[in-house]
Coordinates of C-alpha atoms in Angstrom, one line a residue:
M1 CA 102.3 64.9 80.9
R2 CA 101.0 61.3 80.7
I3 CA 99.8 59.6 77.5
L4 CA 96.7 57.6 78.1
K5 CA 96.7 54.0 76.9
K6 CA 93.7 51.8 76.5
S7 CA 94.9 49.6 79.4
S8 CA 95.2 52.5 81.7
I9 CA 91.5 53.4 81.6
E10 CA 89.0 51.3 83.6
R11 CA 85.8 51.0 81.7
K12 CA 82.6 50.2 83.6
S13 CA 79.6 48.6 82.1
D14 CA 77.1 51.0 83.5
R15 CA 74.9 51.5 80.5
P16 CA 71.2 51.1 81.1
A17 CA 69.7 47.7 80.8
G18 CA 68.2 46.9 77.4
L19 CA 70.3 49.6 75.7
R20 CA 71.0 47.2 72.8
S21 CA 67.9 46.5 70.7
A22 CA 66.4 43.1 70.4
E23 CA 66.2 43.0 66.6
P24 CA 68.3 40.3 64.9
K25 CA 71.8 41.2 63.9
P26 CA 72.8 38.4 61.6
K27 CA 76.3 39.9 61.1
G28 CA 76.8 40.5 64.8
Y29 CA 79.2 43.4 65.3
E30 CA 82.1 41.8 63.6
P31 CA 84.2 44.1 61.5
G32 CA 83.2 44.5 57.9
K33 CA 85.4 43.2 55.2
L34 CA 87.1 44.9 52.2
L35 CA 84.8 44.7 49.2
S36 CA 85.7 44.9 45.6
I37 CA 84.4 48.0 43.8
D38 CA 81.8 45.8 42.0
E39 CA 80.3 44.2 45.2
Y40 CA 78.3 47.3 46.2
T41 CA 74.9 46.0 45.3
L42 CA 71.4 46.2 46.8
E43 CA 71.8 42.6 48.0
R44 CA 75.1 43.3 49.7
F45 CA 73.7 46.4 51.3
R46 CA 70.8 44.4 52.8
S47 CA 73.2 41.7 54.0
E48 CA 75.7 44.0 55.6
C49 CA 73.2 46.4 57.1
E50 CA 70.2 44.1 58.0
G51 CA 70.4 44.9 61.7
F52 CA 70.4 48.6 60.9
L53 CA 67.5 48.4 58.5
Y54 CA 65.3 46.0 60.5
P55 CA 63.6 48.6 62.8
L56 CA 62.4 50.6 59.8
K57 CA 60.1 47.8 58.7
G58 CA 57.6 48.7 61.3
C59 CA 57.6 52.5 60.7
R60 CA 54.3 53.8 59.2
T61 CA 55.5 57.3 58.2
L62 CA 58.6 58.9 56.9
D63 CA 58.9 61.0 60.1
G64 CA 58.7 57.8 62.1
A65 CA 61.5 56.3 60.0
R66 CA 63.6 59.4 60.4
D67 CA 63.1 59.3 64.2
T68 CA 63.9 55.6 64.4
L69 CA 67.2 56.2 62.4
R70 CA 68.1 59.1 64.7
D71 CA 67.4 57.1 67.9
R72 CA 69.4 54.2 66.6
T73 CA 72.3 56.4 65.5
M74 CA 72.5 58.1 68.9
R75 CA 72.3 54.7 70.7
L76 CA 75.2 53.4 68.7
R77 CA 77.2 56.6 69.5
V78 CA 76.6 56.1 73.2
E79 CA 77.5 52.5 73.1
S80 CA 80.8 53.3 71.4
T81 CA 81.8 55.3 74.5
V82 CA 80.4 53.3 77.4
D83 CA 80.8 49.7 76.3
E84 CA 83.6 47.9 78.0
N85 CA 84.2 46.1 74.7
A86 CA 84.1 49.2 72.6
P87 CA 86.9 49.7 70.1
W88 CA 89.5 52.3 70.6
H89 CA 91.0 55.4 69.0
R90 CA 90.3 55.5 65.2
T91 CA 87.1 53.5 65.3
I92 CA 85.5 55.6 68.1
A93 CA 86.5 58.8 66.1
R94 CA 84.8 57.4 63.0
T95 CA 81.7 56.5 64.9
R96 CA 81.6 60.2 66.1
D97 CA 82.1 61.5 62.5
C98 CA 79.6 59.2 61.0
T99 CA 77.1 60.2 63.6
R100 CA 77.5 63.8 62.9
A101 CA 77.2 63.2 59.1
F102 CA 74.2 60.9 59.3
L103 CA 72.2 63.1 61.6
S104 CA 72.8 66.0 59.2
M105 CA 71.5 63.9 56.3
L106 CA 68.3 63.1 58.3
S107 CA 67.3 66.7 58.9
S108 CA 64.4 68.2 57.0
K109 CA 66.5 71.2 56.0
S110 CA 69.1 68.9 54.3
E111 CA 66.3 67.1 52.4
D112 CA 64.8 70.5 51.3
D113 CA 68.2 71.9 50.3
S114 CA 69.3 68.8 48.4
G115 CA 66.0 67.6 47.0
F116 CA 66.7 64.0 48.1
S117 CA 65.8 62.0 51.3
V118 CA 68.3 59.4 52.5
A119 CA 65.7 58.4 55.2
M120 CA 63.1 57.7 52.5
A121 CA 65.6 55.6 50.5
L122 CA 66.5 53.5 53.5
W123 CA 62.8 53.1 54.5
D124 CA 61.9 52.0 51.0
V125 CA 64.8 49.4 51.0
A126 CA 63.8 48.1 54.4
R127 CA 60.2 47.6 53.1
D128 CA 61.3 46.0 49.9
I129 CA 59.9 48.9 47.8
P130 CA 61.7 49.0 44.5
R131 CA 64.1 51.9 44.1
P132 CA 65.7 51.5 40.7
D133 CA 67.3 54.9 41.0
L134 CA 69.7 53.8 43.7
E135 CA 73.1 53.0 42.3
P136 CA 76.2 51.2 43.6
G137 CA 77.6 54.5 44.7
F138 CA 74.7 55.0 47.1
F139 CA 75.0 51.4 48.5
A140 CA 78.7 51.8 49.0
E141 CA 78.3 55.0 51.0
M142 CA 75.5 53.5 53.1
I143 CA 77.5 50.3 53.8
H144 CA 80.5 52.3 55.0
L145 CA 78.3 54.7 57.0
V146 CA 76.6 51.8 58.9
W147 CA 79.9 50.1 59.5
G148 CA 81.2 53.4 60.9
L149 CA 78.2 53.8 63.2
E150 CA 78.4 50.2 64.4
G151 CA 82.2 50.3 65.0
R152 CA 82.8 47.8 62.2
T153 CA 85.1 49.8 59.9
V154 CA 88.0 48.1 58.2
D155 CA 90.7 49.5 55.9
R156 CA 94.3 49.2 54.9
P157 CA 96.2 52.1 56.6
V158 CA 99.4 53.4 55.0
Y159 CA 101.3 52.0 57.9
D160 CA 99.6 48.9 59.4
R161 CA 101.9 48.0 62.2
K162 CA 100.8 48.6 65.8
S163 CA 103.1 50.9 67.8
N164 CA 104.9 49.3 70.7
A165 CA 106.7 52.4 71.9
G166 CA 104.0 53.0 74.6
N167 CA 105.1 49.8 76.3
Y168 CA 108.5 51.3 77.2
E169 CA 109.8 54.4 78.9
G170 CA 112.7 56.8 78.6
R171 CA 115.4 56.2 76.1
E172 CA 114.2 52.7 75.2
A173 CA 110.8 54.1 74.3
A174 CA 112.4 56.9 72.2
R175 CA 114.5 54.4 70.3
M176 CA 111.6 52.1 69.7
R177 CA 109.6 55.1 68.4
S178 CA 112.5 56.1 66.2
R179 CA 112.6 52.6 64.6
E180 CA 108.9 52.7 64.0
L181 CA 109.2 56.1 62.3
D182 CA 112.0 54.8 60.1
A183 CA 109.7 51.9 59.1
L184 CA 106.9 54.3 58.4
W185 CA 109.0 56.5 56.2
E186 CA 110.2 53.4 54.3
R187 CA 106.6 52.8 53.4
V188 CA 106.0 56.4 52.4
D189 CA 109.2 56.4 50.3
S190 CA 108.1 53.2 48.5
W191 CA 104.8 54.9 47.6
M192 CA 106.5 58.0 46.2
G193 CA 109.0 55.9 44.4
R194 CA 106.2 54.6 42.1
Y195 CA 106.0 57.9 40.3
R196 CA 108.6 59.4 38.0
H197 CA 109.6 63.1 38.3
G198 CA 111.5 65.6 36.3
L199 CA 114.7 65.7 38.3
E200 CA 115.6 62.1 37.8
R201 CA 118.6 61.4 35.6
E202 CA 116.6 59.3 33.1
T203 CA 114.0 62.0 32.8
L204 CA 116.7 64.7 32.2
E205 CA 118.3 62.7 29.5
R206 CA 114.9 61.9 27.9
R207 CA 114.0 65.6 27.8
K208 CA 117.3 66.6 26.2
S209 CA 116.5 64.2 23.4
R210 CA 112.9 65.5 23.1
R211 CA 114.3 69.1 22.9
D212 CA 116.6 68.1 20.1
E213 CA 113.8 66.3 18.3
I214 CA 111.6 69.4 18.4
L215 CA 114.4 71.7 17.3
D216 CA 115.1 69.4 14.3
A217 CA 111.4 69.3 13.4
L218 CA 111.2 73.1 13.5
G219 CA 114.6 73.8 11.9
A220 CA 115.7 75.8 15.0
T221 CA 118.8 76.1 17.2
Q222 CA 119.7 76.1 20.9
D223 CA 119.8 79.9 20.8
D224 CA 116.2 79.8 19.5
W225 CA 115.2 77.5 22.3
D226 CA 116.7 79.8 24.9
N227 CA 114.6 82.7 23.5
W228 CA 111.1 82.9 25.0
K229 CA 109.8 84.8 22.1
W230 CA 110.7 82.0 19.7
H231 CA 108.5 79.6 21.8
V232 CA 105.7 82.1 21.6
E233 CA 106.0 82.3 17.9
H234 CA 106.0 78.5 17.5
V235 CA 103.1 77.6 19.9
G236 CA 101.4 74.5 18.4
K237 CA 97.8 75.4 17.7
D238 CA 96.5 72.5 15.6
A239 CA 96.8 68.7 15.4
D240 CA 98.9 68.7 12.2
T241 CA 101.6 70.8 13.9
L242 CA 101.6 68.8 17.1
K243 CA 101.8 65.5 15.2
K244 CA 105.3 66.6 14.0
L245 CA 106.4 67.3 17.5
V246 CA 104.9 64.7 19.8
N247 CA 103.1 61.3 19.4
L248 CA 99.3 61.7 19.5
S249 CA 96.8 58.9 20.0
A250 CA 93.9 58.7 17.6
Q251 CA 91.6 60.0 20.3
E252 CA 93.9 62.9 21.2
E253 CA 94.2 63.9 17.6
D254 CA 90.5 63.8 17.1
N255 CA 89.8 65.8 20.2
I256 CA 92.3 68.5 19.2
R257 CA 90.9 68.7 15.7
R258 CA 87.3 69.2 17.0
T259 CA 88.6 71.7 19.5
C260 CA 90.3 73.8 16.8
E261 CA 87.4 73.5 14.3
S262 CA 85.0 74.7 17.0
K263 CA 87.2 77.7 17.8
I264 CA 87.9 76.6 21.4
P265 CA 91.1 78.2 22.7
F266 CA 94.0 75.7 22.3
G267 CA 97.8 75.8 22.1
V268 CA 100.9 74.2 23.6
T269 CA 104.4 75.7 23.8
P270 CA 107.4 73.8 22.3
F271 CA 108.9 73.7 25.7
Y272 CA 105.9 72.1 27.3
L273 CA 105.8 69.6 24.4
S274 CA 109.4 68.6 25.4
L275 CA 108.1 67.4 28.8
M276 CA 105.9 64.9 27.0
D277 CA 107.3 61.4 26.2
T278 CA 107.2 59.5 22.9
D279 CA 107.4 56.0 24.5
D280 CA 105.2 55.9 27.6
K281 CA 101.9 57.9 27.8
D282 CA 101.2 56.7 31.3
R283 CA 104.3 58.4 32.6
D284 CA 103.4 61.8 31.1
L285 CA 99.6 61.4 31.3
A286 CA 99.2 64.2 33.8
I287 CA 101.1 66.6 31.5
R288 CA 99.1 65.7 28.5
M289 CA 95.8 66.1 30.4
Q290 CA 96.8 69.7 31.2
V291 CA 96.4 70.8 27.6
F292 CA 94.9 68.0 25.5
P293 CA 91.1 68.2 26.0
P294 CA 89.1 65.0 26.7
V295 CA 86.0 64.2 24.8
R296 CA 83.5 65.5 27.5
Y297 CA 85.3 68.8 27.6
V298 CA 85.1 69.3 23.9
D299 CA 81.4 68.2 23.8
K300 CA 80.4 70.6 26.5
M301 CA 82.4 73.5 25.1
V302 CA 80.9 73.0 21.7
A303 CA 77.4 72.7 23.0
D304 CA 77.6 76.0 24.9
R305 CA 80.1 77.9 22.7
H306 CA 77.5 80.6 22.0
N307 CA 76.6 81.1 25.7
R308 CA 80.1 80.8 27.2
E309 CA 79.8 83.4 30.0
E310 CA 76.6 82.0 31.5
A311 CA 77.6 78.3 31.0
F312 CA 81.3 78.4 32.2
D313 CA 81.6 81.3 34.7
F314 CA 81.4 78.9 37.6
M315 CA 82.8 81.5 40.1
G316 CA 80.2 84.1 39.1
E317 CA 82.8 86.7 38.4
A318 CA 80.2 88.7 36.6
D319 CA 78.7 89.3 40.1
T320 CA 82.0 90.1 41.7
S321 CA 83.4 92.6 39.2
P322 CA 82.6 96.2 40.3
M323 CA 84.1 97.5 37.1
D324 CA 86.0 96.3 34.0
L325 CA 89.2 94.3 34.6
I326 CA 88.5 94.1 38.4
T327 CA 87.3 91.1 40.5
R328 CA 86.9 91.5 44.3
R329 CA 85.7 88.9 46.8
Y330 CA 87.6 89.9 49.9
P331 CA 88.2 93.2 51.8
S332 CA 91.9 93.7 51.3
I333 CA 92.7 92.1 48.0
A334 CA 91.5 92.5 44.4
I335 CA 92.2 90.9 41.1
L336 CA 93.4 93.0 38.1
K337 CA 93.0 91.3 34.7
P338 CA 94.7 93.5 32.0
F339 CA 95.8 90.8 29.6
N340 CA 93.4 88.1 28.5
T341 CA 95.4 85.3 26.9
C342 CA 98.1 82.7 27.6
P343 CA 100.8 80.9 25.7
Q344 CA 98.8 77.7 26.3
I345 CA 95.4 76.9 27.8
C346 CA 95.0 74.7 30.8
V347 CA 91.9 72.5 30.2
Y348 CA 90.6 73.1 33.8
C349 CA 91.0 76.9 33.5
Q350 CA 88.7 78.9 35.7
R351 CA 88.4 81.6 33.1
N352 CA 88.1 79.6 29.9
W353 CA 84.9 81.5 29.1
E354 CA 86.9 84.8 28.9
I355 CA 89.7 83.7 26.6
D356 CA 89.0 83.9 22.9
E357 CA 92.2 82.3 21.6
V358 CA 95.8 81.5 22.5
L359 CA 98.0 84.6 21.9
D360 CA 95.0 86.6 21.0
P361 CA 96.4 89.8 19.4
N362 CA 93.5 91.8 21.1
A363 CA 94.1 90.3 24.5
M364 CA 95.6 93.5 26.0
A365 CA 93.1 95.9 27.4
S366 CA 93.3 99.5 26.4
W367 CA 95.5 101.7 28.6
E368 CA 92.4 103.8 29.2
K369 CA 90.6 100.8 30.7
I370 CA 93.7 99.8 32.7
D371 CA 94.2 103.3 34.1
A372 CA 90.5 103.4 35.1
A373 CA 90.8 100.1 36.9
I374 CA 94.0 101.2 38.7
E375 CA 92.4 104.4 39.7
W376 CA 89.5 102.4 41.2
L377 CA 92.1 100.4 43.2
G378 CA 93.5 103.6 44.5
N379 CA 90.1 104.9 45.6
H380 CA 89.6 101.9 47.8
P381 CA 92.3 102.1 50.5
A382 CA 91.1 98.9 52.1
I383 CA 92.7 97.1 49.2
H384 CA 96.4 96.6 49.9
E385 CA 97.2 93.6 47.7
V386 CA 96.6 93.2 44.0
L387 CA 96.7 89.9 42.1
I388 CA 97.6 90.7 38.5
T389 CA 96.4 87.8 36.3
G390 CA 94.2 87.2 33.3
G391 CA 95.4 85.4 31.1
D392 CA 99.1 85.4 31.8
P393 CA 100.5 88.9 32.4
L394 CA 104.1 87.7 31.8
L395 CA 103.3 87.3 28.1
L396 CA 103.5 91.1 28.0
D397 CA 106.7 92.5 26.6
D398 CA 109.0 94.1 29.2
D399 CA 108.0 97.7 28.4
D400 CA 104.3 97.1 28.8
L401 CA 104.9 95.0 32.0
D402 CA 107.1 97.7 33.4
K403 CA 104.5 100.4 32.7
L404 CA 101.7 98.3 34.3
L405 CA 103.7 97.4 37.4
G406 CA 104.8 101.0 37.8
K407 CA 101.2 102.3 37.8
V408 CA 100.1 99.7 40.4
A409 CA 103.2 100.3 42.6
A410 CA 102.5 104.0 42.6
L411 CA 99.3 103.5 44.6
P412 CA 100.2 104.2 48.3
N413 CA 97.7 101.6 49.6
I414 CA 99.3 98.7 47.7
Q415 CA 101.7 96.7 49.9
R416 CA 101.9 93.5 47.8
I417 CA 101.8 92.8 44.1
R418 CA 101.1 89.2 43.2
I419 CA 101.6 88.0 39.7
G420 CA 99.6 84.9 38.6
T421 CA 101.5 83.1 35.9
R422 CA 102.2 79.6 34.6
T423 CA 105.3 80.6 32.6
P424 CA 107.7 78.9 35.1
V425 CA 106.2 75.7 33.9
T426 CA 105.3 76.4 30.3
L427 CA 107.9 79.0 29.3
P428 CA 110.7 79.2 31.9
M429 CA 113.1 81.0 29.5
R430 CA 110.8 84.0 30.0
F431 CA 112.7 84.6 33.3
N432 CA 115.8 86.1 31.8
D433 CA 118.1 88.6 33.4
E434 CA 116.0 91.5 32.1
L435 CA 112.8 90.3 33.6
A436 CA 114.4 89.4 36.9
S437 CA 115.8 93.0 37.1
L438 CA 112.4 94.5 36.1
L439 CA 110.5 92.5 38.7
G440 CA 113.2 93.1 41.4
K441 CA 113.1 96.8 41.2
Y442 CA 109.5 96.8 42.5
R443 CA 110.4 94.7 45.5
T444 CA 111.2 97.3 48.2
R445 CA 111.3 97.4 52.0
N446 CA 107.7 98.5 52.0
R447 CA 106.3 96.4 49.1
E448 CA 106.4 92.7 48.4
V449 CA 106.3 91.2 44.9
A450 CA 105.4 87.5 44.6
I451 CA 104.9 85.0 41.8
V452 CA 102.1 82.5 42.1
T453 CA 102.2 79.6 39.7
H454 CA 100.5 76.2 38.9
V455 CA 102.8 73.2 39.0
E456 CA 100.5 70.2 38.8
H457 CA 102.6 67.1 38.9
P458 CA 106.0 65.8 39.8
Y459 CA 106.7 65.1 36.1
E460 CA 106.3 68.8 35.3
I461 CA 109.2 69.7 37.5
N462 CA 112.3 70.4 35.4
E463 CA 115.8 72.0 35.6
D464 CA 114.7 75.0 33.5
M465 CA 112.0 75.8 36.0
A466 CA 114.4 75.4 38.9
A467 CA 116.8 77.9 37.2
A468 CA 114.0 80.4 36.6
V469 CA 112.8 80.2 40.1
Q470 CA 116.3 80.6 41.5
K471 CA 116.9 83.7 39.4
I472 CA 113.9 85.6 40.6
R473 CA 114.3 84.4 44.2
M474 CA 117.7 86.1 44.1
C475 CA 115.8 89.3 43.5
G476 CA 113.9 88.9 46.8
I477 CA 110.8 87.6 45.0
L478 CA 109.2 84.5 46.5
V479 CA 107.4 81.9 44.3
Y480 CA 104.3 80.1 45.5
N481 CA 102.3 77.2 44.1
Q482 CA 98.6 76.7 43.7
L483 CA 97.9 73.0 43.1
V484 CA 94.6 72.1 41.5
Y485 CA 94.1 68.6 42.9
T486 CA 92.7 66.9 39.8
F487 CA 92.2 63.2 39.2
Y488 CA 95.5 63.1 37.4
V489 CA 97.6 63.9 40.5
S490 CA 95.4 62.2 43.1
R491 CA 97.0 58.8 43.5
R492 CA 98.4 57.9 47.0
F493 CA 101.4 60.2 47.8
E494 CA 101.5 61.7 44.3
A495 CA 100.9 65.2 45.5
T496 CA 103.2 64.6 48.5
L497 CA 106.1 63.9 46.1
L498 CA 105.1 67.1 44.2
R499 CA 105.4 69.2 47.4
Q500 CA 108.8 67.7 48.3
L501 CA 110.1 68.5 44.8
L502 CA 108.6 72.0 44.8
K503 CA 110.5 72.9 47.9
R504 CA 113.7 71.5 46.4
V505 CA 113.5 73.9 43.5
G506 CA 112.4 76.9 45.7
I507 CA 108.6 77.0 45.3
D508 CA 106.5 77.2 48.4
P509 CA 103.2 75.2 48.4
Y510 CA 100.4 77.8 49.0
Y511 CA 96.9 76.5 48.2
T512 CA 95.6 73.1 47.1
F513 CA 92.3 73.5 45.4
L514 CA 89.5 71.0 45.1
P515 CA 88.6 71.3 41.4
K516 CA 85.6 73.5 40.7
G517 CA 82.3 72.0 39.8
K518 CA 82.5 73.0 36.2
A519 CA 80.5 70.6 34.0
E520 CA 83.1 70.7 31.1
T521 CA 85.9 69.6 33.5
A522 CA 84.1 66.6 34.9
D523 CA 87.1 64.3 34.0
Y524 CA 89.3 66.3 36.4
R525 CA 87.1 66.4 39.5
I526 CA 87.6 64.3 42.6
P527 CA 85.7 63.7 45.8
L528 CA 86.3 66.2 48.6
S529 CA 87.0 63.3 50.8
R530 CA 90.1 62.3 48.7
L531 CA 91.6 65.7 49.3
L532 CA 90.9 65.5 53.1
Q533 CA 92.4 61.9 53.1
E534 CA 95.5 63.2 51.3
E535 CA 95.9 66.1 53.8
S536 CA 95.5 63.8 56.8
E537 CA 97.3 60.6 55.8
E538 CA 99.9 61.6 53.3
S539 CA 101.0 65.3 53.3
R540 CA 100.8 65.2 57.1
L541 CA 103.8 62.9 57.2
M542 CA 106.0 65.6 55.6
P543 CA 107.8 68.3 57.6
G544 CA 105.8 71.4 58.3
M545 CA 107.8 73.6 55.9
T546 CA 107.0 71.2 53.0
R547 CA 103.2 71.0 53.6
T548 CA 102.5 74.8 53.9
D549 CA 99.6 74.7 51.5
E550 CA 96.0 75.1 52.6
A551 CA 93.2 72.9 51.2
V552 CA 90.4 75.0 49.9
Y553 CA 87.3 74.9 47.7
N554 CA 86.4 78.1 45.7
V555 CA 82.8 78.8 46.3
P556 CA 81.0 80.8 43.5
R557 CA 80.8 84.5 44.3
L558 CA 81.9 83.9 47.9
G559 CA 85.6 82.9 47.6
K560 CA 87.6 80.2 49.4
N561 CA 86.1 77.7 51.8
Y562 CA 88.8 76.3 54.0
L563 CA 88.4 72.5 54.1
R564 CA 90.6 71.7 57.0
A565 CA 88.0 72.9 59.5
S566 CA 84.7 70.8 59.3
Q567 CA 82.7 73.7 60.7
H568 CA 83.0 75.5 57.4
R569 CA 80.7 72.9 55.7
D570 CA 77.9 70.4 56.3
I571 CA 77.1 67.3 54.4
L572 CA 73.4 67.5 53.4
T573 CA 72.8 64.1 51.7
I574 CA 74.1 61.3 49.6
M575 CA 72.2 61.2 46.3
A576 CA 71.0 58.1 44.6
D577 CA 74.2 57.8 42.5
G578 CA 76.4 58.3 45.5
T579 CA 77.0 62.0 44.9
R580 CA 77.6 63.9 48.2
V581 CA 75.9 67.2 48.5
Y582 CA 77.5 69.8 50.8
E583 CA 76.5 73.2 52.1
F584 CA 79.6 75.4 52.1
H585 CA 79.5 78.3 54.5
P586 CA 80.9 81.7 53.4
W587 CA 84.3 82.8 54.8
E588 CA 82.6 85.8 56.6
K589 CA 79.8 83.8 58.2
N590 CA 80.9 85.0 61.7
I591 CA 81.3 88.6 60.5
V592 CA 78.3 89.5 58.4
D593 CA 75.1 87.7 57.4
Q594 CA 75.9 86.0 54.1
G595 CA 74.2 83.2 52.2
S596 CA 75.8 79.7 51.8
Y597 CA 76.4 77.6 48.7
V598 CA 75.1 74.1 48.1
G599 CA 77.3 72.0 45.7
E600 CA 77.6 68.5 44.5
I601 CA 80.8 66.5 44.8
V602 CA 82.0 63.5 42.6
P603 CA 80.8 60.1 44.0
I604 CA 83.5 58.2 45.7
H605 CA 82.5 54.9 44.1
K606 CA 82.9 56.3 40.6
Y607 CA 86.2 57.9 41.5
L608 CA 87.6 54.7 42.9
K609 CA 86.4 52.8 39.8
R610 CA 88.2 55.2 37.6
L611 CA 91.4 54.8 39.7
E612 CA 91.2 51.1 39.3
V613 CA 90.3 51.0 35.6
E614 CA 92.4 54.0 34.3
R615 CA 95.3 54.1 36.7
G616 CA 95.7 50.5 37.8
C617 CA 95.2 51.4 41.5
N618 CA 93.8 49.1 44.2
P619 CA 90.7 50.8 45.7
W620 CA 91.4 49.0 49.0
D621 CA 94.5 51.3 49.4
Y622 CA 92.0 54.2 49.6
E623 CA 89.4 52.5 51.9
S624 CA 89.5 55.2 54.6
I625 CA 88.3 57.7 52.0
W626 CA 84.7 56.9 53.0
Y627 CA 85.1 58.4 56.5
Y628 CA 86.2 61.8 55.5
F629 CA 83.2 64.1 55.5

C-alpha cells in the first residue's frame, strides 16, 4: 500500500479557459483570518465576501439569484479539484462539505420547510436592500461558508504542527511518527489538565470535609451517611435547607425559592451536595447546573405549569405509548415506567412533565397497572429488551424491586433487562450487598441485566461511585453511561476526560446525546456542530475502547438519529439569527415510509459568545466548528 502525498500527484491545468469569473475579487483568494466574536457585522460580511456577492447585483429575480449562487458554488468546487494551486487535504474536504450544505440551503424545498430563504437574504445584501433581521450569527455563518467554498478557511487545530513522517521510510519514519504522536498527546493532556475531576487527591480531601460539614449540620453520623435511606429522608427540597448545607449565590437561592413556590419538582440528596464546593463555584458549576434551575427554566416552567404535558413532552411520548406505563419507538425494545419520581431532579430531564414532586408518595403505579403493562410486553414477542425507568426505579425498596424484576424476567421473550438510574451518581450507597445480590440473581446465561446511568462531568466522578460500580460488576452486571452533552460539559476535551475517567471506574460510554430542543432547557443546549467537532477532533484521539459511545439526537416520536453519518440529516437553512435548521431522517427510512423531523439548533455564534463570556474560553480554539454540518 502506498500513501499518496501532495508532491507525488501531478496536477494539470486543464480547466476550461475563462473558468474563473471576471468580477472583482478585492480579497483575492488569500486565506481568511481569525475574527473576534464581535467582528461579525454586515460590513465585515460585505468586505470578506464581496467577490461572492458581486454576481448577485445583476440578478432580476430570486430564481436568477439562486441559479447564480448554484453556478458559482459548483464552479468553486470544480476549481478546488483541478487547479494546480489548489489547497490540499482538509481545505478540499471543507470545500466539498460547504458545497453540499450550501446547495441544500438553496433548494426550494429547504426554503419551504424552514420558512426562510438564504438566497433572498444574500440577494438583498448584494443589492444594498436593508435587512434589519440579519444578526451577527447569520453573518458569521455566511463568512465561514464562503471561506470554505473559496478554499480560504483558517483555524487553530488542536495540534498545529505539520507531520514530517511522510518524508522518511521504514523504522526512521515509524520513530518520527511516534515522536509526533507523543507531542500530540502532550497537547491533549494539557487540555484535559485544565479541568478538575473527582479522583484527584485534593478533590478527595475536599469531599471528606464537605461530608463532615453536612453530617454536622444535620446531626448525623458516618453510619447514617452509609445508609441510602437516610439520604432519601434528608433530601433538600427548599432553599432554607440547602443554605445550611452548601453555599448558594443570591441568584441560585432566588431561583430555588421560585421553583418551590411554583410547585416545580426539586430536590438534592445530601451525597450530591457533598460534591459541591464552598470555595470555587466555577470548579463545580456543572454539578450545580444539574440540579439548580436557571432563570429561563423557572420562567418557562411557571408559564406552562398548567399545561405541562403539551408544553414539555418534547419526545411526543403521548404518541408512542400504546398503553399506560409503556413507551415503544423500536421493534425489539420497550420502556416500562412503573415508578415516577427520583431522589433528585435533573434540570434537563426529558420527563419533567410527568414528575409531580421529588419522592412523591404516589409515584408507584398500582400493581394492577404494572401487571397489565407486563402482560402487554409478553403479548409482543418482538420485544426482547425492556428498559425499566421512570423516574428512578432503584428508589423502590428491595421487596418491590425484586417483585417487579421477577415479573419481567418471567417473560420468555425478554433477553435483556436494562435499568435506567442515576443513583450511582446521586446515591451510590444504594448499591449495598443486598441490592447487588438481588440484581445478580436475574443475570443468567440466557438473560442480561444492565445498568444505564448519567454521569455528566469529570467532577461528578467519585470513589463511592467507583465502589458501587465495582460491586455490581462483580455480579456480572455491566454499567453504561448516557452523556447528555450540555453546555456545561462542552469545553474542549472536557467530555474526553470524562470518558477516560468513566472507563477507569468501570463504566462504559454508551450514548452521547445532543440536548433536546426543549424550550425550558435553552441554557443547556449546544450546536450540533460542537458535538460533531468533539467526536472528530477530541474523543477520536482516545483508544477505541474508551470512545465507545455513539453521538445521537433523539427525534420526537421517531427515536434516535445517529449523527456520525451525515446521510441521516440535511441542513435546510441558516436563519436570520444564525440558527441552523436541519431535517432529521427517521431511523427506519430505508425500511418503511416514515416522515422526517425539522428542528432548529442553537446558533454557533451565540454558543461561542457564551463560552467566551461565561467560561473564559477563546472562540478561536473552536474555529473549525463552523465546518461541521
